[in-house]
Structure formats: structure tokens, C-alpha cells
XYZ file of C-alpha atoms in Angstrom:
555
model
C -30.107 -125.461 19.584
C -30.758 -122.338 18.409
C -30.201 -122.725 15.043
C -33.041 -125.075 15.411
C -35.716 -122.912 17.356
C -35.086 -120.593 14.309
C -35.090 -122.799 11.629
C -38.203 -124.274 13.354
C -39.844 -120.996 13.558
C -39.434 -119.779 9.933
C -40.708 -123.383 8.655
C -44.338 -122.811 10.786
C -44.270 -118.681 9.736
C -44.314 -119.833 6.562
C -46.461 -122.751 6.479
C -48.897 -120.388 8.132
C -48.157 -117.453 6.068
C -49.485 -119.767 3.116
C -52.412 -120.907 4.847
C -53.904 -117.187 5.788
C -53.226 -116.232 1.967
C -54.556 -119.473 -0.260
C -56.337 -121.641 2.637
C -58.686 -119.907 5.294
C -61.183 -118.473 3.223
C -61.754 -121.232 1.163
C -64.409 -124.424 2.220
C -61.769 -126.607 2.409
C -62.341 -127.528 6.120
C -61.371 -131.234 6.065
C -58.166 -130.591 3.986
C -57.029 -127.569 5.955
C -57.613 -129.277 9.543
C -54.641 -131.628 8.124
C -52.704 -129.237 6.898
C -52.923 -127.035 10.220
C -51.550 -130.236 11.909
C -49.389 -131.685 9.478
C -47.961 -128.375 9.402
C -46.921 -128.123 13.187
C -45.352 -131.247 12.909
C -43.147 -130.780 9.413
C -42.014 -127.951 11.002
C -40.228 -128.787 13.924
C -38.970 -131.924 11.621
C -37.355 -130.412 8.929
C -34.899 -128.556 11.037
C -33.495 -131.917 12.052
C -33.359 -133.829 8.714
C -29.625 -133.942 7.575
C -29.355 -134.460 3.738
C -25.261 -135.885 2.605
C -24.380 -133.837 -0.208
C -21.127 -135.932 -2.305
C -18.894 -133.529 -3.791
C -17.002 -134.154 -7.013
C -13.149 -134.263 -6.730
C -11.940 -130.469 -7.332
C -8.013 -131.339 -7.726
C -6.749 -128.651 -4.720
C -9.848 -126.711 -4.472
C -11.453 -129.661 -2.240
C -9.655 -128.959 0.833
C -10.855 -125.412 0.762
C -14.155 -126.228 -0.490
C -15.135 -128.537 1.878
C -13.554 -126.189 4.851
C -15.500 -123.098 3.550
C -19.484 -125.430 3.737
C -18.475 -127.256 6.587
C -15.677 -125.038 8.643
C -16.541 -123.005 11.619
C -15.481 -120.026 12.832
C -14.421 -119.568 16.162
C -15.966 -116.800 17.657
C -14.156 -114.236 19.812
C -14.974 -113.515 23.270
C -16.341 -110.277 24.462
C -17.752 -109.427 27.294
C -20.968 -110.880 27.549
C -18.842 -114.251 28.175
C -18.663 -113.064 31.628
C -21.937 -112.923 32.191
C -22.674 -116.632 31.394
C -25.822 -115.675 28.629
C -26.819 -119.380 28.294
C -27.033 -119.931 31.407
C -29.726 -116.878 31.688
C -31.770 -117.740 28.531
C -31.638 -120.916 29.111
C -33.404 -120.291 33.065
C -35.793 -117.958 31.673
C -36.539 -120.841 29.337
C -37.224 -122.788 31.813
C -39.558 -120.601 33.836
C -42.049 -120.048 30.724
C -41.658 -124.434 30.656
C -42.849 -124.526 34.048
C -45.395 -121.689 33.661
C -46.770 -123.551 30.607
C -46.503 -126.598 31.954
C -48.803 -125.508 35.990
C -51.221 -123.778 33.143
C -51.593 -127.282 31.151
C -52.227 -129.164 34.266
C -54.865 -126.490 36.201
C -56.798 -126.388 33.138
C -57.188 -130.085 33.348
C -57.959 -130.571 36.605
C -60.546 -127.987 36.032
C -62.247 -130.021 33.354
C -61.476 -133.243 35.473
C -63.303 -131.468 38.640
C -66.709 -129.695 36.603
C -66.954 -133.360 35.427
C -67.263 -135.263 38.886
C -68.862 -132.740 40.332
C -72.189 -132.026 38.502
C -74.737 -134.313 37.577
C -74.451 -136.200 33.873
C -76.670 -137.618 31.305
C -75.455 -139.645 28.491
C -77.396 -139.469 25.160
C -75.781 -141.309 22.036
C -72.219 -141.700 23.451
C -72.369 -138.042 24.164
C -72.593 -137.201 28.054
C -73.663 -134.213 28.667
C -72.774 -132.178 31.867
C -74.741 -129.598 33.554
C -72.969 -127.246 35.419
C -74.212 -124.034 37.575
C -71.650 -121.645 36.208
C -72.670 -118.955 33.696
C -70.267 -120.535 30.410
C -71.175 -120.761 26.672
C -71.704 -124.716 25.939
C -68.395 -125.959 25.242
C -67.310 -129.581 24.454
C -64.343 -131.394 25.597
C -63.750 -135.033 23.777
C -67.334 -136.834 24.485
C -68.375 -134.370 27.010
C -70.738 -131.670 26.435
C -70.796 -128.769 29.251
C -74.307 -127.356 29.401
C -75.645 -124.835 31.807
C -78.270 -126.563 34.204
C -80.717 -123.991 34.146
C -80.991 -123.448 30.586
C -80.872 -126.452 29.478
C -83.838 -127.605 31.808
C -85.889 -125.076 30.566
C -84.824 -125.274 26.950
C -82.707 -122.110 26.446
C -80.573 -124.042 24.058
C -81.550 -124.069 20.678
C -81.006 -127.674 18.957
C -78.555 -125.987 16.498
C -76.015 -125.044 19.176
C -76.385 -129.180 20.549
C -75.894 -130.405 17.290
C -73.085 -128.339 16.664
C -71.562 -129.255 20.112
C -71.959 -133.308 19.552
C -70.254 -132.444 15.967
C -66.861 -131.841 18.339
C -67.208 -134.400 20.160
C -67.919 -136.765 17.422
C -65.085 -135.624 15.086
C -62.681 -135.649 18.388
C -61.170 -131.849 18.018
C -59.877 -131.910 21.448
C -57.239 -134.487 20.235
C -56.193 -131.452 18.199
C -56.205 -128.903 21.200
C -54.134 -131.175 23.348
C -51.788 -131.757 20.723
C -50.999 -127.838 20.072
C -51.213 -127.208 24.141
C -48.606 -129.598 24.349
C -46.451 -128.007 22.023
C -47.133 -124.934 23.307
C -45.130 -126.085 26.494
C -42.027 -126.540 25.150
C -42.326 -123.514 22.623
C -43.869 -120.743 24.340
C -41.797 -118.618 22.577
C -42.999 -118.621 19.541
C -45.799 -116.251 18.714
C -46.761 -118.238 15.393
C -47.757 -121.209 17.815
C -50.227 -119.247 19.312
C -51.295 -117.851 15.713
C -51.757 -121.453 14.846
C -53.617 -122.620 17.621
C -56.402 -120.028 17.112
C -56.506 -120.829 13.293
C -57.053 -124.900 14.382
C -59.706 -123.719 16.470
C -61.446 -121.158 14.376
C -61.238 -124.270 11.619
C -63.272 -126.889 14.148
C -66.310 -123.958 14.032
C -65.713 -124.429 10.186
C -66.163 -127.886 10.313
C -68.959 -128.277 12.753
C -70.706 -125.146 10.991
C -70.782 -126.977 8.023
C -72.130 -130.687 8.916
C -75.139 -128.724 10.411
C -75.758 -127.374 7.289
C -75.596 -130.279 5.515
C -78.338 -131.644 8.015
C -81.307 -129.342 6.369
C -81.017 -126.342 8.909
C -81.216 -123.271 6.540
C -77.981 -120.931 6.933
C -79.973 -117.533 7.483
C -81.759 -119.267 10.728
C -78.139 -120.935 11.781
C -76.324 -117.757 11.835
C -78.790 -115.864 13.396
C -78.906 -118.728 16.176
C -75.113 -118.632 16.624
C -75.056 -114.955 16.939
C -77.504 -114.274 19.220
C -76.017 -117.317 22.060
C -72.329 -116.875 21.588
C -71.075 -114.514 23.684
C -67.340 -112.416 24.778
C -67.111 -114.398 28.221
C -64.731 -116.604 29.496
C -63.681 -119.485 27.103
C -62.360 -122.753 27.988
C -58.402 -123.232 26.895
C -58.905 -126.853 26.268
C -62.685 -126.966 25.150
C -64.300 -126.457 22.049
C -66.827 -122.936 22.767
C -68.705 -120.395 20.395
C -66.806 -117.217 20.322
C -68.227 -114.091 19.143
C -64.915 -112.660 17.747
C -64.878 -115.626 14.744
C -68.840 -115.287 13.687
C -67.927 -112.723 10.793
C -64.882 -115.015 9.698
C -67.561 -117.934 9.714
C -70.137 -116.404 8.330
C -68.197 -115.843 4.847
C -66.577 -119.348 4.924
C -70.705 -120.498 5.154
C -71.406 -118.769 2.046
C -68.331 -119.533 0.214
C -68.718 -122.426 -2.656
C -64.998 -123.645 -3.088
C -65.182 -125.661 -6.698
C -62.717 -129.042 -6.576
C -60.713 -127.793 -9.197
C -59.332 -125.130 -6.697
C -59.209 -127.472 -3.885
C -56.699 -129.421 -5.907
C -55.195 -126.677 -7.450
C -54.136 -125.365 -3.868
C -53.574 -128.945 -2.256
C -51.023 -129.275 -5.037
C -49.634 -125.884 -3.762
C -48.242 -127.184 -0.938
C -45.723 -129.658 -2.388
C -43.573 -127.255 -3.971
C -43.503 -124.986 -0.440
C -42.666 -128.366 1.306
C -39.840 -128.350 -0.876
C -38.425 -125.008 -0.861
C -38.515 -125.849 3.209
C -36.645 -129.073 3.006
C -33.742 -127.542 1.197
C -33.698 -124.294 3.010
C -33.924 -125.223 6.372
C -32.921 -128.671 6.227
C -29.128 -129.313 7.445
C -26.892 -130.465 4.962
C -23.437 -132.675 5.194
C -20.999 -132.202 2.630
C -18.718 -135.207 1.523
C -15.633 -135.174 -0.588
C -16.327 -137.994 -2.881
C -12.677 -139.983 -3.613
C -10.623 -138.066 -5.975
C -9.962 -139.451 -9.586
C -6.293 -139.592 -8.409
C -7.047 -143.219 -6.627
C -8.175 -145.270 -10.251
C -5.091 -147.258 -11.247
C -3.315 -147.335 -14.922
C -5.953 -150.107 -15.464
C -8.869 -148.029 -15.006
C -8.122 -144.355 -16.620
C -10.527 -141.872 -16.427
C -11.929 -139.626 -19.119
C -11.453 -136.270 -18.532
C -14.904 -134.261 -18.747
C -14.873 -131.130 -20.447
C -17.113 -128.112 -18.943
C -19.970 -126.771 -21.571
C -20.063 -123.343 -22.851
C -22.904 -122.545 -20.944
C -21.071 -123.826 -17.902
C -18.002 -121.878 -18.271
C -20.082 -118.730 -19.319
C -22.149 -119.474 -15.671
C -18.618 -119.566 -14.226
C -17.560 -116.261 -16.053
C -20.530 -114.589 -14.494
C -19.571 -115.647 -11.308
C -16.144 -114.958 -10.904
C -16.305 -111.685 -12.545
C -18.395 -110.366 -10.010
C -16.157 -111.447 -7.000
C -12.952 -110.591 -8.421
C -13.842 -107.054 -9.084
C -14.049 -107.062 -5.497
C -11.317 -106.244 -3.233
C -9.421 -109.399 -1.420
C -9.979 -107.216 2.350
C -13.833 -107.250 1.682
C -14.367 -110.035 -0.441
C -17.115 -112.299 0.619
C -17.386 -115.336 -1.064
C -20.529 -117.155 -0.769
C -20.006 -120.779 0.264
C -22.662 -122.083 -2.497
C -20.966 -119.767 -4.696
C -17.550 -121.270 -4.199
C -18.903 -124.584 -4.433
C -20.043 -124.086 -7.892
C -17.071 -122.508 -9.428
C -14.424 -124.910 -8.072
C -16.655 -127.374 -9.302
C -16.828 -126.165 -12.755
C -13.057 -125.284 -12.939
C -12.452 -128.719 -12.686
C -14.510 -129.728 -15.672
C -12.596 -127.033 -17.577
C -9.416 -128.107 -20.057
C -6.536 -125.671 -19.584
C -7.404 -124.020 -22.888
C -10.922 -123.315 -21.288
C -9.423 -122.050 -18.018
C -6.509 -119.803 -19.688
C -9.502 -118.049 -21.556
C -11.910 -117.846 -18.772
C -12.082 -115.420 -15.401
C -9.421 -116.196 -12.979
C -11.168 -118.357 -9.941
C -11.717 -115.841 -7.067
C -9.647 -116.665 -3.803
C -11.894 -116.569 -0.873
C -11.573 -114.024 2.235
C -8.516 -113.399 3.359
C -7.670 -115.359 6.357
C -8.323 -113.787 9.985
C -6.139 -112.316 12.160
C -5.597 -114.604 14.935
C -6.211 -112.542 18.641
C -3.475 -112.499 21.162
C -4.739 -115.579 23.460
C -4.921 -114.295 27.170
C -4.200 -116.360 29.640
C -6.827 -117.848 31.636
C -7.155 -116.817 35.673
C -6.461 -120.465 36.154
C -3.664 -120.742 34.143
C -2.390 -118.102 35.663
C -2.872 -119.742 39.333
C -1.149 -122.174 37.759
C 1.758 -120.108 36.378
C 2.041 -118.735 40.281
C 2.078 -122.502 42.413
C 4.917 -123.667 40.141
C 7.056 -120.130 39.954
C 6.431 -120.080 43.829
C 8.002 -123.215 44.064
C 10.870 -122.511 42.037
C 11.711 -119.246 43.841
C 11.523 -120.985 47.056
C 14.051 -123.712 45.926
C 18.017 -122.855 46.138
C 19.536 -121.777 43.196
C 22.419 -124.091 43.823
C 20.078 -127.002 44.514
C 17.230 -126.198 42.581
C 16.163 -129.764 41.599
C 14.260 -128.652 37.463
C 11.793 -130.636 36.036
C 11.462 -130.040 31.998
C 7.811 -130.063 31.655
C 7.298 -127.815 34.593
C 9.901 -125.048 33.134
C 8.033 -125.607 29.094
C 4.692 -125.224 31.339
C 5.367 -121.830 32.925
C 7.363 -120.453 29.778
C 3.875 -121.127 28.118
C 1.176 -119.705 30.590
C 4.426 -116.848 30.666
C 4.003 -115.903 27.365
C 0.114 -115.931 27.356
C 0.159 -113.153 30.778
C -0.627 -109.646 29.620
C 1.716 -106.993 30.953
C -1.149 -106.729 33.690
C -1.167 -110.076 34.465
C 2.593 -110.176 34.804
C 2.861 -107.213 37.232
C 0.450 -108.974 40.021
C 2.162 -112.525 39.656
C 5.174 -114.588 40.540
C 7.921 -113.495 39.129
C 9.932 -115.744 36.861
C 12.350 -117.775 38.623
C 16.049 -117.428 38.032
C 16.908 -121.206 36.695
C 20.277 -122.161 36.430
C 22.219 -122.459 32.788
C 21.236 -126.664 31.894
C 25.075 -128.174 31.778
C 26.437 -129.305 28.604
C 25.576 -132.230 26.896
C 28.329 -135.295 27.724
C 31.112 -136.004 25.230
C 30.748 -139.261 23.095
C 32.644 -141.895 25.069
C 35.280 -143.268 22.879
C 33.598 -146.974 22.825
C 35.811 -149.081 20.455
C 39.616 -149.575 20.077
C 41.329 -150.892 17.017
C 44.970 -151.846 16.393
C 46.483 -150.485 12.678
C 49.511 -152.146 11.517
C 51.448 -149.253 9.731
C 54.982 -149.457 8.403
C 57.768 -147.190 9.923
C 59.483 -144.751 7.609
C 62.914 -143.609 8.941
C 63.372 -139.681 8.723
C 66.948 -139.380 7.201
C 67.667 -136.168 9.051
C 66.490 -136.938 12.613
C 67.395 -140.326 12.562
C 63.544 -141.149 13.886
C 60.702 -143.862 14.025
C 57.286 -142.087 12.271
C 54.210 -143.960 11.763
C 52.504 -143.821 8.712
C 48.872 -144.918 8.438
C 48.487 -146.984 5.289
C 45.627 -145.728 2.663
C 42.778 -148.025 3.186
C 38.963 -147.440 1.704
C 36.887 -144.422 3.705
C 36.332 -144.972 7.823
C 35.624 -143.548 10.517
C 38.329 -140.667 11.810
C 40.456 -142.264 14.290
C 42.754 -140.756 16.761
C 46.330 -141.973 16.946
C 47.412 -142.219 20.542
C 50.894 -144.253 21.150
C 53.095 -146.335 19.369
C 52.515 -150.232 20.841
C 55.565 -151.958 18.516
C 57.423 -150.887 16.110
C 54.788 -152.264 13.516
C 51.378 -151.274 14.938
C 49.721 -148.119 16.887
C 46.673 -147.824 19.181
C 43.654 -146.469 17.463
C 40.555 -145.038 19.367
C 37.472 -144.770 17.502
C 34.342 -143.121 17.489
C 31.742 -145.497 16.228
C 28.893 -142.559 16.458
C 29.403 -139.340 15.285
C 26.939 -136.630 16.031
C 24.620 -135.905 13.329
C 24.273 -133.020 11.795
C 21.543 -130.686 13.291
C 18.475 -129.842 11.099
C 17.849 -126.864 9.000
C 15.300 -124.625 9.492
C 13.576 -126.165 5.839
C 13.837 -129.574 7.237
C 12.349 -128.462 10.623
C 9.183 -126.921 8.845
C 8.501 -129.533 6.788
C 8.775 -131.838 9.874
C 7.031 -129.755 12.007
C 3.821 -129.397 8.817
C 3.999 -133.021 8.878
C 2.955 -133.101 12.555
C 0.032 -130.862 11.425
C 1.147 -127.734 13.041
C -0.026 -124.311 13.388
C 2.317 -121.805 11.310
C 2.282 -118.275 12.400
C 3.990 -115.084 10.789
C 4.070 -111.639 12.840
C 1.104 -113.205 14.764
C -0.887 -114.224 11.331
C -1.857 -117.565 10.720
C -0.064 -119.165 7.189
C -0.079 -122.411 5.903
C 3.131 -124.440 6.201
C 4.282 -123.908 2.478
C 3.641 -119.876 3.172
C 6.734 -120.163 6.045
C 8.632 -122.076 3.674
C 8.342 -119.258 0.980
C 8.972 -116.700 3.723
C 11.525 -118.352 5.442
C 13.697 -118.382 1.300
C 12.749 -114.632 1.085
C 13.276 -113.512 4.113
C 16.482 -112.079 5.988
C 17.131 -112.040 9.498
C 14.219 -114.425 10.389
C 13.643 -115.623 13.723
C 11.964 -118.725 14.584
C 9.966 -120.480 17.854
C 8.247 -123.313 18.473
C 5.750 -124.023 20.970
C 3.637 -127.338 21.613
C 3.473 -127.919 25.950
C -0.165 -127.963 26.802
C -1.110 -127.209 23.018
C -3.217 -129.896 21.243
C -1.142 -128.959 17.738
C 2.545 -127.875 18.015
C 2.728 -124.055 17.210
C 5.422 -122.786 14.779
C 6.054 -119.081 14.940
C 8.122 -116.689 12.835
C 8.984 -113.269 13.398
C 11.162 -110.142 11.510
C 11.875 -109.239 14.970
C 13.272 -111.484 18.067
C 11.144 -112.682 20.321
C 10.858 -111.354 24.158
C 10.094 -115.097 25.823
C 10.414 -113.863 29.435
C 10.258 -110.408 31.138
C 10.878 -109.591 34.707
């Protein structure tokens, strides 16, 4: 939301910005009422256009590409978390709504009241109403507020009626209402109140000008104008003479805009739309599918980067790898375009050509704290632990993973003022295999010549499972128990990894976050490695390694 009230801001600075510059001045007054408008509206639309930008295939780059225009970074909480700042902005936000909103509705029912409550005359689908209260004539859609006693005895010169029915005829209070209405929900915003003043300043342009065109000479219009407008109290949603924009209207009166410039500056706005659309427009970026997908059937030519392109990429990289890793910023743009043209480059082009800049290096990942309610958590379970006897403590496995977790999350504060840890019992050992299967061996007995004894001799037969002998049954055969399951082999750390990095884990190393074919490479190099793994009440399984051992629980 935010990023929108800004984006939505800039868009109207500048369309304004370009309007007081190229537009005011000039007698343009048809063109620029449209543009005021059109402007108002563009600007609070561009902010939510979304434009899908495809991305070539980048080989390995894509992965990082694509995480670098699209990824987010979580932010890390201070201290003004505690004081719940949306909450505030967004209740003073709603107090200017309402404010806004009481101001809107007064005004109208101001209009509304003048209007039932004073006498009316219509003349030429223009009704005009004559009040008692000392305003300026002021017109609001086809109704033309006229003080009573002047008008009776013809105070009001014809120029300042004609110019009044000129509002109401080109309906200018469809334009007021339209701004007051935006108004509402962007108080905020001092270019809306800019704008507004420019739409109205541009209806005296416009009515100025068609009683011009009518025969009444200029000289005798502007000194009419000047001597019955006046600094009192305007209407908010009526059309009135002010003094403050005479000078303003004076010179557009006098200025002779040719209609080569008109369309030299109505072009003028095209390329500004434009630059707006692609700078504060928000844009998706898709990995297109990689050329690894086309089958022996349909082989793809590889596509060799220009010399312009690689000297483009040269520039680039040059510049960012002259830069230290720790400070390196890589623009996202920036890294879009170079992984982009490394791709197109054949490995004679990229052995010659900059090395590609790695982007930041990675953050360092904040000790988590635990929340108070995980700690409230920590405490109903350890309480009921510690109450339980140790000789009949009845443990449930998720439970014990659960306050190991929250355990290892409690500062050395947090620890101090909560349950201690309860004293579980070792878990028993697992069960022996049962012995499940019996077979019967016929052997042949060998006679011992000095003992004089019976020994059985298991025959050589093709690879089985080991078998225990247990008793003679005849002089021919022997009992044989066997073990149809052996245990298998536990896994190595390598295999655990790569299982773990399979299940999209989290890899950490001295409390820095690697990638899952980092801890392999550390876990070959290293000595004396120690490794944990953590995934109750995680959404990803958390794979830690550490130089030194890790302190799970402290009492």
C-alpha cells in the first residue's frame, strides 16, 4: 500500500510538474482541461498496472536472477514493532478520511440549502438563484448564485453573467466533484490540492475565452473582471471569480498559442506517459523454460553474444568487481543484463571477457528470539513435566522436540524467569530383532581322531544370511536360527545432507546461512564438525553445523 501512495504521488508530481513548465501559459484551454483530468486518473492507474517480463534461460544464473528482481528481504525488527506503527498511520488515515469526507458533505448541503431556500428564475436552462448573502456570483452545474440586491438593480455587468452561464454550460462542476472526491481518499497529498487549483484556474481560462470570442473587447473584459472579483469567501464546490488568478488570466488572454505548438506539446506528453509506465509500473519477472527441455529431435542453435554486447558486459562487470564482495551492491537490472549476456557468450568469449560479478554477500541471519507466547508455551508443558514423577513420567515425543525448540530460542533472560527444564528419563533401548525364522541344515559329521568326537560341519553353499548354530537334532542335521532382517546400516553425514537438501532445508554454518552444496564442501574440509537438525514447529527442516558443540539445554 505504500508503495502505491508513492508511486501514485510521483506519477501526478510529475504530470503536474510538466504542465506548470510547457502547459499553463499557453491558450490551450480545451486540451489542458483533459490533460488536468486525464492526468489525475493515469496516475493513480499506473501504480497498479503489472507488466510480465519473460526472461531468457541463463543456465545457473536463473535461480539467482530471478531471486535478486523478485526476492524479498525480510526485514528485522526493531523497536518500533512494539509500538504497532500501522496501526497509528493507518488511524490517523482515517481521521483526515472522515474529516474530508463531513467537509464533502457540509459543503453540499450548503449548496443543497441556498438552493431551496431563495427564490429562482430560470432563463435558457440556466436558473439563476438570488441569495441575500454578500458572495461573488458563483455557478454550481446549471445554477447561477446571484446576489438579490444587485442583481435587481443591475450591479452585474452582462460580462460577469455570460461568463457564469459559460460554467454552467460547459459543466465544470463535474470536474470539481471529481477532484473533491479524490481529495477524500488522498488528503495527503499536497500535489492534489496543487491540481485542483490549476483545474479551476483553467475553467476561468476557458470561460474567459468564449466571452471573447462573443465580440466583448478584452481591455473592457478585464477591467470588468477586476473591478467585481473580490478576496472574500469562495465556494469549495462552485465555480467564483477570484482576485488572486486575474494577473495569471490576464496573460493567458493575450497569449496567441500557434497550432504548431499545440501539437508540438500534445505530442509531449506521450513520451512522459511512457517514462511513467515503465518507472512506476510493477513488473513480474518469468523464467521462460530453459533450452535444456528441447529433445535430440529439436536441437537448438547456440547464439553467440556481439562484440558490442560483450564490450556492454565488460563495462559492466568491471565496475562491480573492482568493488569489494562486503560492499558490493549489485543492481538488480544490472544483474539481469549481464547474466543475460553471459549466456549468449561461447567459452572463448567468456575466458577473454570480465569475470561475472557475484552479487552481495549473503546476510547474516539474527539469533531468532523466542516469542512471549512461545515462551508461555515453553512454561505449561515444562510445568507439566516437572510435576509428573520421574519414575512414572508418561513422555510424549512431540511435546519433548516442542520445548527443546522454544528452549533453544529463550535468551539467557528468558531462561532465568521460566520453567526450568525437566529432568526426563534416559528413552530405553531399542528391542532386539526377534529371531523370526528357523531352518534345518543337513551337515555331515567329521570324526576328530584324537577326541574320539561328533563335530558338525556346515557344508559351503552360495552367500546367506549368518545363521546361528544352536544344537545338534541327529546325527545328520542341526537347528539353525535365522535372522531374516538385519539392521541397516545408519546414514552418513553426506547421505543425510543430501537427504535433508532434498527436503528443501535451511543449511546453517556458525549461525550463517549456506546453500546445501556449501555444507557438503565444509563438511569434506572440515575436522571435528558437529552437526544438528531441527524441523518441530519449523515450516522447512533446519540443518545446522558448528566447529564447536552445541549447548541444547542449560539449567
Amino acid at each position: 500500500m505504500l508503495d502505491y501512495l508513492l508511486n501514485s504521488g510521483a506519477c501526478l508530481a510529475l504530470f503536474f510538474l510538466f504542465y506548470k513548465l510547457l502547459l499553463e501559459r499557453q491558450h490551450m484551454n480545451v486540451f489542458k482541461r483533459y490533460y488536468l483530468l486525464g492526468a489525475l486518473l493515469v496516475s493513480l492507474g499506473i501504480p497498479l498496472l503489472t507488466f510480465t517480463i519473460y526472461l531468457e534461460p541463463a543456465s545457473q544464473l536463473a535461480p539467482v536472477l530471478l531471486e535478486s528482481a523478485n526476492g524479498t528481504v525480510e526485514p528485522v525488527p526493531t523497536d518500533l514493532d512494539t509500538l504497532n506503527l500501522p496501526l497509528i498511520l493507518w488511524s490517523i488515515y482515517g481521521v483526515g478520511v472522515a474529516l474530508f469526507s463531513f467537509r464533502f458533505v457540509k459543503n453540499l448541503l450548503q449548496l443543497r440549502r441556498r438552493i431551496k431556500h431563495n427564490p429562482k428564475q430560470k432563463v435558457n436552462r440556466i436558473t439563476q438563484v438570488l441569495h441575500t448573502e454578500p458572495l461573488v456570483p458563483h455557478t454550481f452545474f446549471n445554477y447561477v448564485f446571484l446576489n438579490r440586491e444587485k442583481f435587481e438593480t443591475r450591479q452585474i455587468p452582462r460580462e460577469v453573467m455570460m461568463h457564469e452561464e459559460i460554467h454552467a454550460r460547459q459543466k465544470h462542476s463535474l470536474d470539481i466533484l471529481c477532484i473533491e472526491l479524490v481529495q477524500l481518499l488522498f488528503w495527503f497529498n499536497p500535489f492534489i490540492y496543487l491540481l485542483k487549483r490549476a483545474i479551476k484556474l483553467n475553467h476561468e481560462f476557458l470561460a474567459d475565452s468564449e466571452v471573447v470570442q462573443k465580440g466583448i473587447e478584452p481591455a473592457v473584459y478585464q477591467k470588468t473582471i477586476l473591478s467585481f472579483s473580490s478576496n472574500t469567501y469562495q465556494p469549495v464546490l462552485a465555480n467564483a471569480i477570484n482576485y488572486s488568478s486575474i494577473k495569471k488570466r490576464f496573460t493567458v488572454m493575450k497569449t496567441k498559442t500557434s497550432k504548431r505548438a499545440i501539437w508540438i506539446r500534445s505530442f509531449l506528453t506521450l513520451p512522459l506517459l511512457a517514462l511513467l509506465l515503465s518507472s512506476f509500473s510493477q513488473k513480474n519477472y518469468v523464467q521462460e523454460p530453459s533450452a535444456a527441455i528441447a529433445t535430440h529431435n529439436h536441437p537448438i542453435q547456440e547464439e553467440k553474444a556481439s562484440t558490442q554486447v560483450v564490450a556492454e558486459y565488460n563495462s559492466l562487470a568491471k565496475a562491480y568487481n573492482v568493488v569489494p564482495l562486503d560492499p558490493r551492491k549489485v543492481r538488480s537490472e544490472d544483474l539481469l543484463r549481464m547474466g543475460h549476456i553471459y549466456a549468449l557468450m561461447t567459452p572463448v568469449q567468456r575466458k577473454t571477457a570480465e569475470p561475472l560479478p557475484t552479487h552481495v554477500a549473503p546476510p547474516v541471519v539474527p539469533q531468532e528470539k523466542a516469542t512471549p507466547a512461545m515462551v508461555a508455551e515453553y512454561n505449561a508443558l515444562a510445568k507439566k513435566y516437572n510435576a509428573m514423577p520421574k519414575e512414572h513420567m508418561r513422555i510424549l515425543g512431540s511435546e519433548v522436540e516442542r520445548m527443546r525448540y522454544i528452549y533453544d530460542l529463550m535468551t539467557a533472560a528468558q531462561r532465568q524467569d521460566a520453567e526450568p527444564f525437566p529432568e526426563l528419563p534416559e528413552p530405553p533401548p531399542p528391542p532386539a530383532p526377534p529371531l523370526v525364522d528357523e531352518v534345518v541344515v543337513e551337515v555331515a559329521p567329521v570324526i576328530s581322531p584324537s577326541a574320539q568326537e561328533v563335530v558338525y560341519v556346515r557344508p559351503t553353499l552360495a552367500p546367506e544370511p549368518e545363521v546361528n548354530v544352536v544344537a545338534p537334532i541327529s546325527p545328520k542335521s542341526v537347528r539353525v536360527l535365522v535372522d531374516p532382517s538385519p539392521p541397516a546400516p545408519a546414514k552418513s553425514p553426506k547421505d543425510f545432507i543430501e537427504e535433508m537438501a532434498e527436503k528443501n532445508a535451511e543449511f546453517y554454518h556458525n549461525g550463517k546461512k549456506i546453500s546445501a552444496s556449501k555444507a557438503l564442501k565444509i563438511y569434506r574440509e572440515a575436522k571435528g564438525l558437529h552437526l544438528r537438525a531441527r524441523h518441530t514447529g519449523l515450516k522447512r527442516p533446519i540443518v545446522e553445523l558448528s566447529s564447536e558443540p552445541f549447548d541444547i539445554i542449560e539449567d
